[in-house]
mmCIF file of C-alpha atoms and ligand atoms in Angstrom:
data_model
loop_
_atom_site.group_PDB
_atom_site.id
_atom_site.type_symbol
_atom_site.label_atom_id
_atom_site.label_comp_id
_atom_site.label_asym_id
_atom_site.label_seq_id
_atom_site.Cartn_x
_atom_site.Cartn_y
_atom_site.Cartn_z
ATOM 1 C CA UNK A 13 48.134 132.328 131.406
ATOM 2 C CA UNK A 14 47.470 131.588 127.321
ATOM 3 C CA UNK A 15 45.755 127.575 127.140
ATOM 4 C CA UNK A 16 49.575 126.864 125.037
ATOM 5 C CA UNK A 17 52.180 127.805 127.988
ATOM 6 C CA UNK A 18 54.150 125.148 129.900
ATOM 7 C CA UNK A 19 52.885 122.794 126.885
ATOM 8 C CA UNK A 20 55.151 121.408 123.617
ATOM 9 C CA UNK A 21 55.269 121.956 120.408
ATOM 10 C CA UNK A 22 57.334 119.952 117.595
ATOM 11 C CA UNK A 23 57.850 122.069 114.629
ATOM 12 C CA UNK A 24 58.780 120.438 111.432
ATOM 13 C CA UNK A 25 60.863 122.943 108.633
ATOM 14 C CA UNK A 26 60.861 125.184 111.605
ATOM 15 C CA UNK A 27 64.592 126.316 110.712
ATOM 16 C CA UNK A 28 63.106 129.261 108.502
ATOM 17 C CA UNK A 29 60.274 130.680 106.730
ATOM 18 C CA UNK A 30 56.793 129.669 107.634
ATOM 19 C CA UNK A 31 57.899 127.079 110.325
ATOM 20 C CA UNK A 32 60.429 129.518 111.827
ATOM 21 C CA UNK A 33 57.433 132.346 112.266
ATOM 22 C CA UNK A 34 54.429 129.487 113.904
ATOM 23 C CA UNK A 35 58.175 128.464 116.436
ATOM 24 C CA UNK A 36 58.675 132.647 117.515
ATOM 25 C CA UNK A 37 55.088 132.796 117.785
ATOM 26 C CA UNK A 38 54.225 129.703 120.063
ATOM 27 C CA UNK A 39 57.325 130.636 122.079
ATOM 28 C CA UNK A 40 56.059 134.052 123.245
ATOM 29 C CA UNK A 41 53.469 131.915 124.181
ATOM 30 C CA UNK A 42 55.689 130.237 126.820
ATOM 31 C CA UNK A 43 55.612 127.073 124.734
ATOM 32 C CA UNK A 44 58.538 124.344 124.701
ATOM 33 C CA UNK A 45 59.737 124.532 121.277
ATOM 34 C CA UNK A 46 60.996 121.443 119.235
ATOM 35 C CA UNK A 47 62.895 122.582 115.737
ATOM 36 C CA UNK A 48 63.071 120.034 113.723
ATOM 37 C CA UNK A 49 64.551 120.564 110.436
ATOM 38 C CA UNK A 50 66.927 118.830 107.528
ATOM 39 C CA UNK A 51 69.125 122.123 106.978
ATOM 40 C CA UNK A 52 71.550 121.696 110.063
ATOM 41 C CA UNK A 53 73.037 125.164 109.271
ATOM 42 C CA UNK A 54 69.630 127.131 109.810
ATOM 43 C CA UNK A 55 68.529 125.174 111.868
ATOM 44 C CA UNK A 56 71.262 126.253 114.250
ATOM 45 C CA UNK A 57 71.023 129.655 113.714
ATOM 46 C CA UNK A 58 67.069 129.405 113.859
ATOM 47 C CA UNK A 59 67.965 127.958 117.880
ATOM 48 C CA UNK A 60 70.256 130.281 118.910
ATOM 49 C CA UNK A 61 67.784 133.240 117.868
ATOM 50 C CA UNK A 62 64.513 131.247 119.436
ATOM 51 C CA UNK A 63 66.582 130.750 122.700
ATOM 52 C CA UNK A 64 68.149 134.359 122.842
ATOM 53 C CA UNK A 65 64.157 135.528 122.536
ATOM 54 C CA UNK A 66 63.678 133.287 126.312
ATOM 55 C CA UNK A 67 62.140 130.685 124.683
ATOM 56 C CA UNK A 68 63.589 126.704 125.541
ATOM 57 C CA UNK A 69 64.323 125.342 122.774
ATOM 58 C CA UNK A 70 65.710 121.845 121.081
ATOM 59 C CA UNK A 71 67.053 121.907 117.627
ATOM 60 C CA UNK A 72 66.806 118.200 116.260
ATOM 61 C CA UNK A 73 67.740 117.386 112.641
ATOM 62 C CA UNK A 74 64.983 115.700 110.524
ATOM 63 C CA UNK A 75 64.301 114.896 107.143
ATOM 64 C CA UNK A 76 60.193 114.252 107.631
ATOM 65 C CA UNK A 77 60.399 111.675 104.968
ATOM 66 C CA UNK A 78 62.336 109.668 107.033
ATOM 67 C CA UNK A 79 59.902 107.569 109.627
ATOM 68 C CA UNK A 80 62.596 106.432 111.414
ATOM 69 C CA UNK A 81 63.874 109.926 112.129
ATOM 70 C CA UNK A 82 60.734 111.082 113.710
ATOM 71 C CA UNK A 83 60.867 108.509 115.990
ATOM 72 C CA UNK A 84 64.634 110.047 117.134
ATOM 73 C CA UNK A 85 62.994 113.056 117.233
ATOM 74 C CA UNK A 86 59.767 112.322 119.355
ATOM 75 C CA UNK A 87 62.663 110.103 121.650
ATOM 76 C CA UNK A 88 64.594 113.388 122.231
ATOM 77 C CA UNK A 89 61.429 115.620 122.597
ATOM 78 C CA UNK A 90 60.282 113.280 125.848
ATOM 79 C CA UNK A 91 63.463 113.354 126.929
ATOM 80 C CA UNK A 92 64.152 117.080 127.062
ATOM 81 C CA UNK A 93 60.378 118.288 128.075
ATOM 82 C CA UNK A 94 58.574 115.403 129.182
ATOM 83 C CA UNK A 95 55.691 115.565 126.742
ATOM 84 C CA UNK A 96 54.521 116.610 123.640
ATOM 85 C CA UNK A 97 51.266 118.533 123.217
ATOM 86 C CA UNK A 98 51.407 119.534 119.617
ATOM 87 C CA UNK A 99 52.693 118.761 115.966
ATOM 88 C CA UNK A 100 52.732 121.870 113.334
ATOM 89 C CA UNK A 101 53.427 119.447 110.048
ATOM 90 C CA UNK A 102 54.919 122.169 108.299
ATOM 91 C CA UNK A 103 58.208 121.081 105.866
ATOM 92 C CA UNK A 104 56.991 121.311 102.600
ATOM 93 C CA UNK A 105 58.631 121.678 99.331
ATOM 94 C CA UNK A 106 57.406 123.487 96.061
ATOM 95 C CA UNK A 107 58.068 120.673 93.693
ATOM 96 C CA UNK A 108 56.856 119.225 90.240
ATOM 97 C CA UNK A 109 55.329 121.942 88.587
ATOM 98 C CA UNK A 110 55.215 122.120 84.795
ATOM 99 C CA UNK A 111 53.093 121.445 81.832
ATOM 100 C CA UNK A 112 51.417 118.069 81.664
ATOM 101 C CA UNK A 113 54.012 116.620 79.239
ATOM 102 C CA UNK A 114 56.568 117.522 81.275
ATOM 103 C CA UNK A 115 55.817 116.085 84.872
ATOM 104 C CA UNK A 116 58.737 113.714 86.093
ATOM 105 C CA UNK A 117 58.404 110.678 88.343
ATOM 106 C CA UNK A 118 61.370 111.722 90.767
ATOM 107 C CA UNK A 119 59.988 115.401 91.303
ATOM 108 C CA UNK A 120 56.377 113.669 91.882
ATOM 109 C CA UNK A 121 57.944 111.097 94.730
ATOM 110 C CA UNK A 122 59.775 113.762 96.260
ATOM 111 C CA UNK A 123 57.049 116.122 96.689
ATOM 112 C CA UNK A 124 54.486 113.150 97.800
ATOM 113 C CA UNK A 125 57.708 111.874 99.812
ATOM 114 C CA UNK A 126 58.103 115.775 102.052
ATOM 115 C CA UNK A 127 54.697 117.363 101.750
ATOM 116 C CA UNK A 128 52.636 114.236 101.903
ATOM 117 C CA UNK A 129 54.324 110.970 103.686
ATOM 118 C CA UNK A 130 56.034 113.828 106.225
ATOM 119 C CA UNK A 131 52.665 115.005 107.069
ATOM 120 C CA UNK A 132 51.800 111.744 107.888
ATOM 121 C CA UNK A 133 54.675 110.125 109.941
ATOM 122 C CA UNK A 134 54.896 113.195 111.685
ATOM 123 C CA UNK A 135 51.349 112.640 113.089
ATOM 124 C CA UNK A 136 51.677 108.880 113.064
ATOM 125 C CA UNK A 137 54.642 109.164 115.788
ATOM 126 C CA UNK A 138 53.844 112.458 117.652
ATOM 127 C CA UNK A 139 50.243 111.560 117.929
ATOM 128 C CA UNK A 140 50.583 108.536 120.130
ATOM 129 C CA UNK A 141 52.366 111.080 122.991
ATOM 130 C CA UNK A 142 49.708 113.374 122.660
ATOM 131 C CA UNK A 143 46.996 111.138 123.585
ATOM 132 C CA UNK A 144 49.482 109.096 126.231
ATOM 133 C CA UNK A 145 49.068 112.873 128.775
ATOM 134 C CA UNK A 146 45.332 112.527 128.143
ATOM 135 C CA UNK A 147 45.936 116.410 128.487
ATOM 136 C CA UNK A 148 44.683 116.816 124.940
ATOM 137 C CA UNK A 149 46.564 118.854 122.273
ATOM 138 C CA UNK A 150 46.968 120.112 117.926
ATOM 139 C CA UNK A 151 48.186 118.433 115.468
ATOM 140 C CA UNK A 152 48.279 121.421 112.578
ATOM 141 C CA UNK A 153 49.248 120.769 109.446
ATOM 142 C CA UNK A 154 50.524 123.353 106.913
ATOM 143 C CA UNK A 155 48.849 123.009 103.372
ATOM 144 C CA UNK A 156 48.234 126.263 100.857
ATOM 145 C CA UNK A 157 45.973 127.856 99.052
ATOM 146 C CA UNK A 158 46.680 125.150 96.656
ATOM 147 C CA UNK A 159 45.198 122.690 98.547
ATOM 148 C CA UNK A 160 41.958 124.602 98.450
ATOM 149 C CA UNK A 161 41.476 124.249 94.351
ATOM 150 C CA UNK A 162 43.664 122.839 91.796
ATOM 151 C CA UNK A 163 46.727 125.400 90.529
ATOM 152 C CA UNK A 164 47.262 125.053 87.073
ATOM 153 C CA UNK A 165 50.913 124.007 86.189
ATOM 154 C CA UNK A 166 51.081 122.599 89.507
ATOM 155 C CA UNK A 167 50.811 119.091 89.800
ATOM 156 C CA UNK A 168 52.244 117.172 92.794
ATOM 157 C CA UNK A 169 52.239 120.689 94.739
ATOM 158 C CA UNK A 170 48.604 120.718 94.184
ATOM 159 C CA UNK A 171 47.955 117.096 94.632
ATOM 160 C CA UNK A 172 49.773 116.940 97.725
ATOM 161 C CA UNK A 173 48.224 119.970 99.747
ATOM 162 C CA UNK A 174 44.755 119.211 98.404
ATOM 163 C CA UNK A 175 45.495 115.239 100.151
ATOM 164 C CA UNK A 176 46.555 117.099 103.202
ATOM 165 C CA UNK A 177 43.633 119.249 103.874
ATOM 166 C CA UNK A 178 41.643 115.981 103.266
ATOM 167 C CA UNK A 179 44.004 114.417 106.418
ATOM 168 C CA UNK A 180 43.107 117.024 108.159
ATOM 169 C CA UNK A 181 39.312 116.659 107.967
ATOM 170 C CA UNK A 182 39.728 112.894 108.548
ATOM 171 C CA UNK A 183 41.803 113.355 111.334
ATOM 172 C CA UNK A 184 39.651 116.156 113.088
ATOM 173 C CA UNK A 185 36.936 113.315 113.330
ATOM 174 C CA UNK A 186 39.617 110.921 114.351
ATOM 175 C CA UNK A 187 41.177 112.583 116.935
ATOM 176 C CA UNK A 188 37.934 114.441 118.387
ATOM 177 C CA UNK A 189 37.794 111.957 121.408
ATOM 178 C CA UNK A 190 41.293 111.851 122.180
ATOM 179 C CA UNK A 191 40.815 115.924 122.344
ATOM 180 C CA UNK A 192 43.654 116.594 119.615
ATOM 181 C CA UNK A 193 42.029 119.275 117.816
ATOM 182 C CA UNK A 194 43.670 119.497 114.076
ATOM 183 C CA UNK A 195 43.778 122.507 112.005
ATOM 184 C CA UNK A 196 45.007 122.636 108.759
ATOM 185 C CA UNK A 197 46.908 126.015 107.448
ATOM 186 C CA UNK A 198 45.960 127.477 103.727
ATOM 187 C CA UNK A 199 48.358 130.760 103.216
ATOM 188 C CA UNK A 200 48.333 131.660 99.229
ATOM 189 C CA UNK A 201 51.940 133.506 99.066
ATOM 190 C CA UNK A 202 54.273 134.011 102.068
ATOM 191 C CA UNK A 203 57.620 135.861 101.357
ATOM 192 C CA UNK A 204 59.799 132.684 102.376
ATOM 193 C CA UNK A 205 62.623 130.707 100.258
ATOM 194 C CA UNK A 206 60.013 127.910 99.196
ATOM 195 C CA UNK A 207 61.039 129.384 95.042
ATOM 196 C CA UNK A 208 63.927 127.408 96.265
ATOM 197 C CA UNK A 209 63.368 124.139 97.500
ATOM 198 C CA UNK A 210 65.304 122.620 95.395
ATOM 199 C CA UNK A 211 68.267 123.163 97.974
ATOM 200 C CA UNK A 212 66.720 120.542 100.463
ATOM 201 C CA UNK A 213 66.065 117.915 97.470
ATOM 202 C CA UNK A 214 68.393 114.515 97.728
ATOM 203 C CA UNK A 215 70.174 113.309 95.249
ATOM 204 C CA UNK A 216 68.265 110.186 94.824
ATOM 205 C CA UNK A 217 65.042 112.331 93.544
ATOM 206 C CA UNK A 218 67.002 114.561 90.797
ATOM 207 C CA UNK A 219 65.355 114.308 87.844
ATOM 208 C CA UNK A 220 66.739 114.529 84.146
ATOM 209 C CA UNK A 221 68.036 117.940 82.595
ATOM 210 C CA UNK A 222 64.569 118.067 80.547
ATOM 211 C CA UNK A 223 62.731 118.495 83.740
ATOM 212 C CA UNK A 224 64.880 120.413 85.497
ATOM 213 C CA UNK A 225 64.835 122.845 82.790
ATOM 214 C CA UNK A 226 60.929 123.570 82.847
ATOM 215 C CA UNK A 227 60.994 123.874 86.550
ATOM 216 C CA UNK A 228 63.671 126.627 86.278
ATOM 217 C CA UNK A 229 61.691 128.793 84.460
ATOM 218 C CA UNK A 230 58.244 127.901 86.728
ATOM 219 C CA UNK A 231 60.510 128.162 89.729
ATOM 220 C CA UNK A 232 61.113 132.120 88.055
ATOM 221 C CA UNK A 233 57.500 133.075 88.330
ATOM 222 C CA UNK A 234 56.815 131.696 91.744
ATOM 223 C CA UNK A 235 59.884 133.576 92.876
ATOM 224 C CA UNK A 236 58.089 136.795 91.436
ATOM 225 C CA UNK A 237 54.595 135.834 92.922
ATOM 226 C CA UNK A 238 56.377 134.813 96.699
ATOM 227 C CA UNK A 239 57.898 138.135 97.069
ATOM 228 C CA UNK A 240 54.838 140.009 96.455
ATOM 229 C CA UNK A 241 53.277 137.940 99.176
ATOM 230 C CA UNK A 242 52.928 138.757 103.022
ATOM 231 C CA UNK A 243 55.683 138.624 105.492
ATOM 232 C CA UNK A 244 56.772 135.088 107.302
ATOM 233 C CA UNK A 245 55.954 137.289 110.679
ATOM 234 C CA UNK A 246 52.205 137.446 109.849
ATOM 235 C CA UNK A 247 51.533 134.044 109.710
ATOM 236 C CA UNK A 248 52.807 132.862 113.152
ATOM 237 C CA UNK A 249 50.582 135.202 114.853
ATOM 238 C CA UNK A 250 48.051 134.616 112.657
ATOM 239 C CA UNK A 251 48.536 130.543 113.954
ATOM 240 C CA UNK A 252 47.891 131.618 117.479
ATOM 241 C CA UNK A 253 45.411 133.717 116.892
ATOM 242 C CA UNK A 254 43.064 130.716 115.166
ATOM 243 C CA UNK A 255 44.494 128.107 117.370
ATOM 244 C CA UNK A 256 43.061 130.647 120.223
ATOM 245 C CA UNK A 257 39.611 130.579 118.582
ATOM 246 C CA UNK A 258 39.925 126.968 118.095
ATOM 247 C CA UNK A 259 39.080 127.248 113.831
ATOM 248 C CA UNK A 260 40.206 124.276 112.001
ATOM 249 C CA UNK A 261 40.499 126.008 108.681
ATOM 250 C CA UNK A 262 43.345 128.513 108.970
ATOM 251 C CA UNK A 263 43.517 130.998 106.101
ATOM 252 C CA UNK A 264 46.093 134.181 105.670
ATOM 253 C CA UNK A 265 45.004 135.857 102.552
ATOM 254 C CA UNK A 266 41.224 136.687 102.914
ATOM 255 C CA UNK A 267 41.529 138.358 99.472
ATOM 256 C CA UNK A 268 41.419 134.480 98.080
ATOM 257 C CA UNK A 269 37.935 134.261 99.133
ATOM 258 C CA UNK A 270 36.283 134.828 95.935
ATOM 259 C CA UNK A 271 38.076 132.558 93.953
ATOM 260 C CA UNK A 272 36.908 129.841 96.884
ATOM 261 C CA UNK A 273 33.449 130.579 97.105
ATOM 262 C CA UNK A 274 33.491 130.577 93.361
ATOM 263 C CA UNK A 275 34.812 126.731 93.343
ATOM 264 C CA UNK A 276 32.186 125.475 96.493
ATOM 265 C CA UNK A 277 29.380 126.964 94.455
ATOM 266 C CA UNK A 278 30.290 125.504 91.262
ATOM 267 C CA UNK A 279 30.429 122.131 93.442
ATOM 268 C CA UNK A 280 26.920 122.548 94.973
ATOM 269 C CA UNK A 281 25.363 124.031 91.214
ATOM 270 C CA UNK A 282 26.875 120.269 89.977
ATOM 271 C CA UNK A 283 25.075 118.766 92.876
ATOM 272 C CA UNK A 284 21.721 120.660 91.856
ATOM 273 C CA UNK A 285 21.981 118.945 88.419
ATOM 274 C CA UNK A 286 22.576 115.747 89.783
ATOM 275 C CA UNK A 287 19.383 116.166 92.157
ATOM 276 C CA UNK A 288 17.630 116.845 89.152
ATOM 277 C CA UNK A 289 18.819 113.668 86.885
ATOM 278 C CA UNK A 290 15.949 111.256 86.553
ATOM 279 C CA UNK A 291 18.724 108.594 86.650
ATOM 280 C CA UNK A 292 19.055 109.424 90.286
ATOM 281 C CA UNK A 293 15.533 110.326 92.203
ATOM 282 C CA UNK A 294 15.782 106.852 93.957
ATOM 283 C CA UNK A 295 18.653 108.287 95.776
ATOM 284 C CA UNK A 296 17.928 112.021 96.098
ATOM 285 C CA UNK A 297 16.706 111.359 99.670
ATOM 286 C CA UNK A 298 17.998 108.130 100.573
ATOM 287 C CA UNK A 299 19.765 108.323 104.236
ATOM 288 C CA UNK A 300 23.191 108.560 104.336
ATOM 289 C CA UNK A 301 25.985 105.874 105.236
ATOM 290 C CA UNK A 302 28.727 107.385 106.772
ATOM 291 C CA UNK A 303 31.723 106.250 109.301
HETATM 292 N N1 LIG B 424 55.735 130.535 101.098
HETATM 293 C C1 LIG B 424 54.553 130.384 100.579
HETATM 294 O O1 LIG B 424 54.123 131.202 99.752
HETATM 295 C C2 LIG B 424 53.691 129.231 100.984
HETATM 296 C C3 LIG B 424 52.323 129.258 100.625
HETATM 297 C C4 LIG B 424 51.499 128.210 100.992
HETATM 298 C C5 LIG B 424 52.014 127.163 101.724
HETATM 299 N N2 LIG B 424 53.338 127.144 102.061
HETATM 300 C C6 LIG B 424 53.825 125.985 102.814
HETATM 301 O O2 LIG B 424 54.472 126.417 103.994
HETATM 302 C C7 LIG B 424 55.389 125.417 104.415
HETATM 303 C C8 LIG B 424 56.707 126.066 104.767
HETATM 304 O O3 LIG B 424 57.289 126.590 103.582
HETATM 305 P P1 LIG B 424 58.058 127.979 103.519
HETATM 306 O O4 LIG B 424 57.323 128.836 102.604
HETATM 307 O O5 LIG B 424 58.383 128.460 104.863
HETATM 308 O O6 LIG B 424 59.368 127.481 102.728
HETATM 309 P P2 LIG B 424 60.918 127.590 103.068
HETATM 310 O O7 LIG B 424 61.590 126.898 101.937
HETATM 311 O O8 LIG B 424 61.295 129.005 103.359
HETATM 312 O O9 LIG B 424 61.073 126.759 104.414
HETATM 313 C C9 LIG B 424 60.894 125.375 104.426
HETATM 314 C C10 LIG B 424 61.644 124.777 105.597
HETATM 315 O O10 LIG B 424 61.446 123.363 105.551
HETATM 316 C C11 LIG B 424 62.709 122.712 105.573
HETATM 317 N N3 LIG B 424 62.634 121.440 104.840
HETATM 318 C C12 LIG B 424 62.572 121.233 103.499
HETATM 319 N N4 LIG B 424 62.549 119.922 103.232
HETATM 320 C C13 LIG B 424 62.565 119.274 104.412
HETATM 321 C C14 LIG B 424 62.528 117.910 104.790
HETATM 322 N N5 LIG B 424 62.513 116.926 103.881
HETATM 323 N N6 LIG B 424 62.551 117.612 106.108
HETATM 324 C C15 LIG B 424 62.602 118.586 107.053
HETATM 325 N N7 LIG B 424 62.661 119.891 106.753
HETATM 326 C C16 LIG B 424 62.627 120.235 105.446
HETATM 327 C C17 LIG B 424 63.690 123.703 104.966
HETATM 328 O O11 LIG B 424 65.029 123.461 105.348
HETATM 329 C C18 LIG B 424 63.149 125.025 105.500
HETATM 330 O O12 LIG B 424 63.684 125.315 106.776
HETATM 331 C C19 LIG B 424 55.465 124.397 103.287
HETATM 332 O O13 LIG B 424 54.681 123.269 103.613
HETATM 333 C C20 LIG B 424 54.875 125.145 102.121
HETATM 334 O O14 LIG B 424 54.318 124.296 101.147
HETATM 335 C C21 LIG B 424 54.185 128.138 101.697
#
């Protein structure tokens, strides 16, 4: 019997795409499967094919910048299965890209508002039942590529994966007694609908027709660049697979590791300089204070 069956999962933006693949995949694992999604439609349809695969399922709608939402859904999670073992923090939106000159406050707060402030209440309310078992558990949260190095023309989708693989590795230290272990998912391009978040995007974050106009024409290219990428399919097993092996960095697209080790060694060749400064030899092997 596979460490995950009998145990359950919440699954934020798990009505399609990435979310929908990690759900299939933990559920031929045996797991209890919690959908949680804002697009009652898919999500529906998402159920019905998760349950008609054997898997027990609950479909619970949920926008994940809503706090008070996750708390409905944690409430019906308990109620259905009992406990919760994991969180995959996946919902995420491909927002605010565009030329310096052309960023827009409402496109910025609703990407920081999904990818960002989601990723958080959804581990600031599942966490606590987690640790309640004692059993142990995940808390995974999906990032990107992008979060591994900035993406020009990119912004808030940038800024907000990069702040969630930094979660991550401040949660993994966190969470390390408790015996959560989190793992933060990088894919570069999946073939999903993310070219069109803007069909999950409330009113009260539209922007003005200046800004809407440069992300039509980014939101173009990414379409291009998404369906060259890998299939949805992949990346659940993939999930299992390093969940299995217990890695906290999960990556999809080993082809990206160039342009990765190019950016760490760049960091440690700025380090090197900075060991050399004669500003700083006081310091060059001074212990360190850390938390
Ligand atoms: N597709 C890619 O190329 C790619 C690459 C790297 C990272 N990612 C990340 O993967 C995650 C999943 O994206 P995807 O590619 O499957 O996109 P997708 O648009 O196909 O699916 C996103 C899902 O999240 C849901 N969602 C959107 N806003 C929500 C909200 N406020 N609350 C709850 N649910 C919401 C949507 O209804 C949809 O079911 C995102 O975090 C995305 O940034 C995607």
């Amino acid at each position: 019997m596979s460490q995950f069956a009998g145990k359950t999962a919440v699954i934020s933006g798990g009505a399609e795409g990435i979310g929908l693949s990690i759900a299939k995949a933990l559920g031929e694992q045996k797991m209890n499967i919690v959908l949680a999604d804002i697009d009652e439609i898919n999500l529906e349809k998402a159920y019905l094919e998760l349950e008609s695969a054997g898997a027990s399922v609950l479909a619970v709608v949920l926008n994940v910048a809503e706090e008070a939402q996750w708390q409905e859904v944690a409430e019906r999670a308990i109620e259905r299965f009992g406990k919760v073992h994991m969180v995959v923090n996946n919902a995420g939106v491909g927002g605010g890209s565009g030329p310096i000159e052309g960023q827009d406050a409402k496109a910025w707060q609703w990407t920081i508002d999904v990818n960002l402030m989601g990723v958080v209440y959804g581990a600031k309310v599942m966490v606590p039942l987690i640790k309640q078992h004692g059993e142990g558990g995940w808390v995974i949260n999906v990032a990107s590529m992008a979060g591994m190095g900035g993406v020009p023309y990119s912004g808030a989708y940038t800024a907000t994966k990069t702040a969630v693989v930094a979660l991550s590795e401040s949660w993994s230290v966190e969470l390390k007694q408790a015996d959560i272990k989190v793992s933060v998912l990088c894919p570069a391009f999946v073939q999903t609908r993310i070219y069109e978040s803007q069909r999950n995007r409330p009113d009260r974050y539209q922007s003005d027709a200046v800004a809407e106009a440069d992300d039509g024409a980014s939101s173009t290219k990414a379409k291009e660049m998404v369906e060259r990428g890998i299939e949805p399919s992949i990346v659940g097993k993939r999930v299992v697979e390093a969940l299995s092996q217990g890695e906290m960095y999960i990556f999809t697209h080993p082809n990206y590791r160039p342009i990765i080790q190019q950016r760490s060694a760049a960091i440690d060749a700025a380090f090197e300089r900075a060991a050399k400064s004669p500003l700083l030899q006081h310091i060059v092997n001074q212990e360190l204070d850390m938390l």
